[in-house]
Amino acid sequence: ATGGSINGIASRLKHVALKVGSDPARIRKSIEAEIEALHQELDELDKGDRRTFSEPDVTDAYDEAHAIALQM
């Protein structure tokens, strides 16, 4: 898989993990982070910049991996 497709897969898996979770603060934090990332992308588009991928946030990697493992 390419870096772009891996990022897409990771993003979708994070959505799945959030949907099965029930912590409102964590869900809110994730939604707010997505909104901020989208605003940054819009700003880049307005400037004519190409979309760049930032470094992945690995803070919740363990929890996400655990949720994925439970679904398998």
PDB file of C-alpha atoms in Angstrom:
ATOM      1  CA  ALA A   1       0.000   0.000   0.000  1.00  0.00           C
ATOM      2  CA  THR A   2       1.129   3.550  -0.620  1.00  0.00           C
ATOM      3  CA  GLY A   3       1.516   6.225   2.033  1.00  0.00           C
ATOM      4  CA  GLY A   4      -1.678   7.907   0.904  1.00  0.00           C
ATOM      5  CA  SER A   5      -3.731   4.741   1.069  1.00  0.00           C
ATOM      6  CA  ILE A   6      -2.249   3.844   4.450  1.00  0.00           C
ATOM      7  CA  ASN A   7      -3.240   7.278   5.751  1.00  0.00           C
ATOM      8  CA  GLY A   8      -6.742   6.741   4.379  1.00  0.00           C
ATOM      9  CA  ILE A   9      -7.019   3.324   5.997  1.00  0.00           C
ATOM     10  CA  ALA A  10      -5.742   4.694   9.308  1.00  0.00           C
ATOM     11  CA  SER A  11      -8.259   7.527   9.164  1.00  0.00           C
ATOM     12  CA  ARG A  12     -11.180   5.170   8.558  1.00  0.00           C
ATOM     13  CA  LEU A  13     -10.030   2.800  11.301  1.00  0.00           C
ATOM     14  CA  LYS A  14      -9.893   5.738  13.699  1.00  0.00           C
ATOM     15  CA  HIS A  15     -13.498   6.600  12.788  1.00  0.00           C
ATOM     16  CA  VAL A  16     -14.513   3.024  13.549  1.00  0.00           C
ATOM     17  CA  ALA A  17     -12.710   3.115  16.883  1.00  0.00           C
ATOM     18  CA  LEU A  18     -14.475   6.360  17.809  1.00  0.00           C
ATOM     19  CA  LYS A  19     -17.879   4.981  16.837  1.00  0.00           C
ATOM     20  CA  VAL A  20     -17.521   2.028  19.208  1.00  0.00           C
ATOM     21  CA  GLY A  21     -16.160   4.258  21.971  1.00  0.00           C
ATOM     22  CA  SER A  22     -18.384   6.134  24.371  1.00  0.00           C
ATOM     23  CA  ASP A  23     -16.094   8.817  25.833  1.00  0.00           C
ATOM     24  CA  PRO A  24     -17.677  12.150  24.833  1.00  0.00           C
ATOM     25  CA  ALA A  25     -14.490  14.133  25.538  1.00  0.00           C
ATOM     26  CA  ARG A  26     -12.426  11.878  23.283  1.00  0.00           C
ATOM     27  CA  ILE A  27     -15.035  11.986  20.518  1.00  0.00           C
ATOM     28  CA  ARG A  28     -15.230  15.802  20.755  1.00  0.00           C
ATOM     29  CA  LYS A  29     -11.428  16.109  20.668  1.00  0.00           C
ATOM     30  CA  SER A  30     -11.264  13.941  17.548  1.00  0.00           C
ATOM     31  CA  ILE A  31     -14.005  15.886  15.759  1.00  0.00           C
ATOM     32  CA  GLU A  32     -12.400  19.223  16.635  1.00  0.00           C
ATOM     33  CA  ALA A  33      -9.023  17.969  15.365  1.00  0.00           C
ATOM     34  CA  GLU A  34     -10.614  16.872  12.084  1.00  0.00           C
ATOM     35  CA  ILE A  35     -12.303  20.257  11.676  1.00  0.00           C
ATOM     36  CA  GLU A  36      -8.994  22.052  12.297  1.00  0.00           C
ATOM     37  CA  ALA A  37      -7.218  19.818   9.764  1.00  0.00           C
ATOM     38  CA  LEU A  38      -9.927  20.564   7.193  1.00  0.00           C
ATOM     39  CA  HIS A  39      -9.608  24.312   7.834  1.00  0.00           C
ATOM     40  CA  GLN A  40      -5.852  24.023   7.269  1.00  0.00           C
ATOM     41  CA  GLU A  41      -6.450  22.176   4.001  1.00  0.00           C
ATOM     42  CA  LEU A  42      -8.892  24.881   2.886  1.00  0.00           C
ATOM     43  CA  ASP A  43      -6.329  27.563   3.730  1.00  0.00           C
ATOM     44  CA  GLU A  44      -3.711  25.681   1.678  1.00  0.00           C
ATOM     45  CA  LEU A  45      -6.121  25.449  -1.249  1.00  0.00           C
ATOM     46  CA  ASP A  46      -6.887  29.171  -1.012  1.00  0.00           C
ATOM     47  CA  LYS A  47      -3.149  29.884  -1.173  1.00  0.00           C
ATOM     48  CA  GLY A  48      -2.750  27.543  -4.135  1.00  0.00           C
ATOM     49  CA  ASP A  49      -0.567  25.189  -2.118  1.00  0.00           C
ATOM     50  CA  ARG A  50      -0.632  21.486  -2.743  1.00  0.00           C
ATOM     51  CA  ARG A  51      -2.005  19.323   0.010  1.00  0.00           C
ATOM     52  CA  THR A  52       0.692  18.035   2.311  1.00  0.00           C
ATOM     53  CA  PHE A  53       0.400  15.201   4.752  1.00  0.00           C
ATOM     54  CA  SER A  54       1.469  15.989   8.282  1.00  0.00           C
ATOM     55  CA  GLU A  55       3.139  13.521  10.564  1.00  0.00           C
ATOM     56  CA  PRO A  56       0.625  11.044  11.971  1.00  0.00           C
ATOM     57  CA  ASP A  57      -0.608  11.566  15.514  1.00  0.00           C
ATOM     58  CA  VAL A  58       0.397   8.367  17.285  1.00  0.00           C
ATOM     59  CA  THR A  59      -1.004   9.369  20.676  1.00  0.00           C
ATOM     60  CA  ASP A  60      -4.023   7.104  20.336  1.00  0.00           C
ATOM     61  CA  ALA A  61      -2.272   4.427  18.277  1.00  0.00           C
ATOM     62  CA  TYR A  62      -2.406   1.835  21.039  1.00  0.00           C
ATOM     63  CA  ASP A  63      -6.130   2.360  21.669  1.00  0.00           C
ATOM     64  CA  GLU A  64      -6.885   2.252  17.950  1.00  0.00           C
ATOM     65  CA  ALA A  65      -4.836  -0.906  17.453  1.00  0.00           C
ATOM     66  CA  HIS A  66      -6.637  -2.485  20.384  1.00  0.00           C
ATOM     67  CA  ALA A  67     -10.046  -1.568  18.933  1.00  0.00           C
ATOM     68  CA  ILE A  68      -9.033  -2.975  15.542  1.00  0.00           C
ATOM     69  CA  ALA A  69      -7.793  -6.187  17.138  1.00  0.00           C
ATOM     70  CA  LEU A  70     -11.084  -6.605  18.984  1.00  0.00           C
ATOM     71  CA  GLN A  71     -12.984  -6.242  15.712  1.00  0.00           C
ATOM     72  CA  MET A  72     -10.915  -8.882  13.964  1.00  0.00           C
TER      73      MET A  72
END
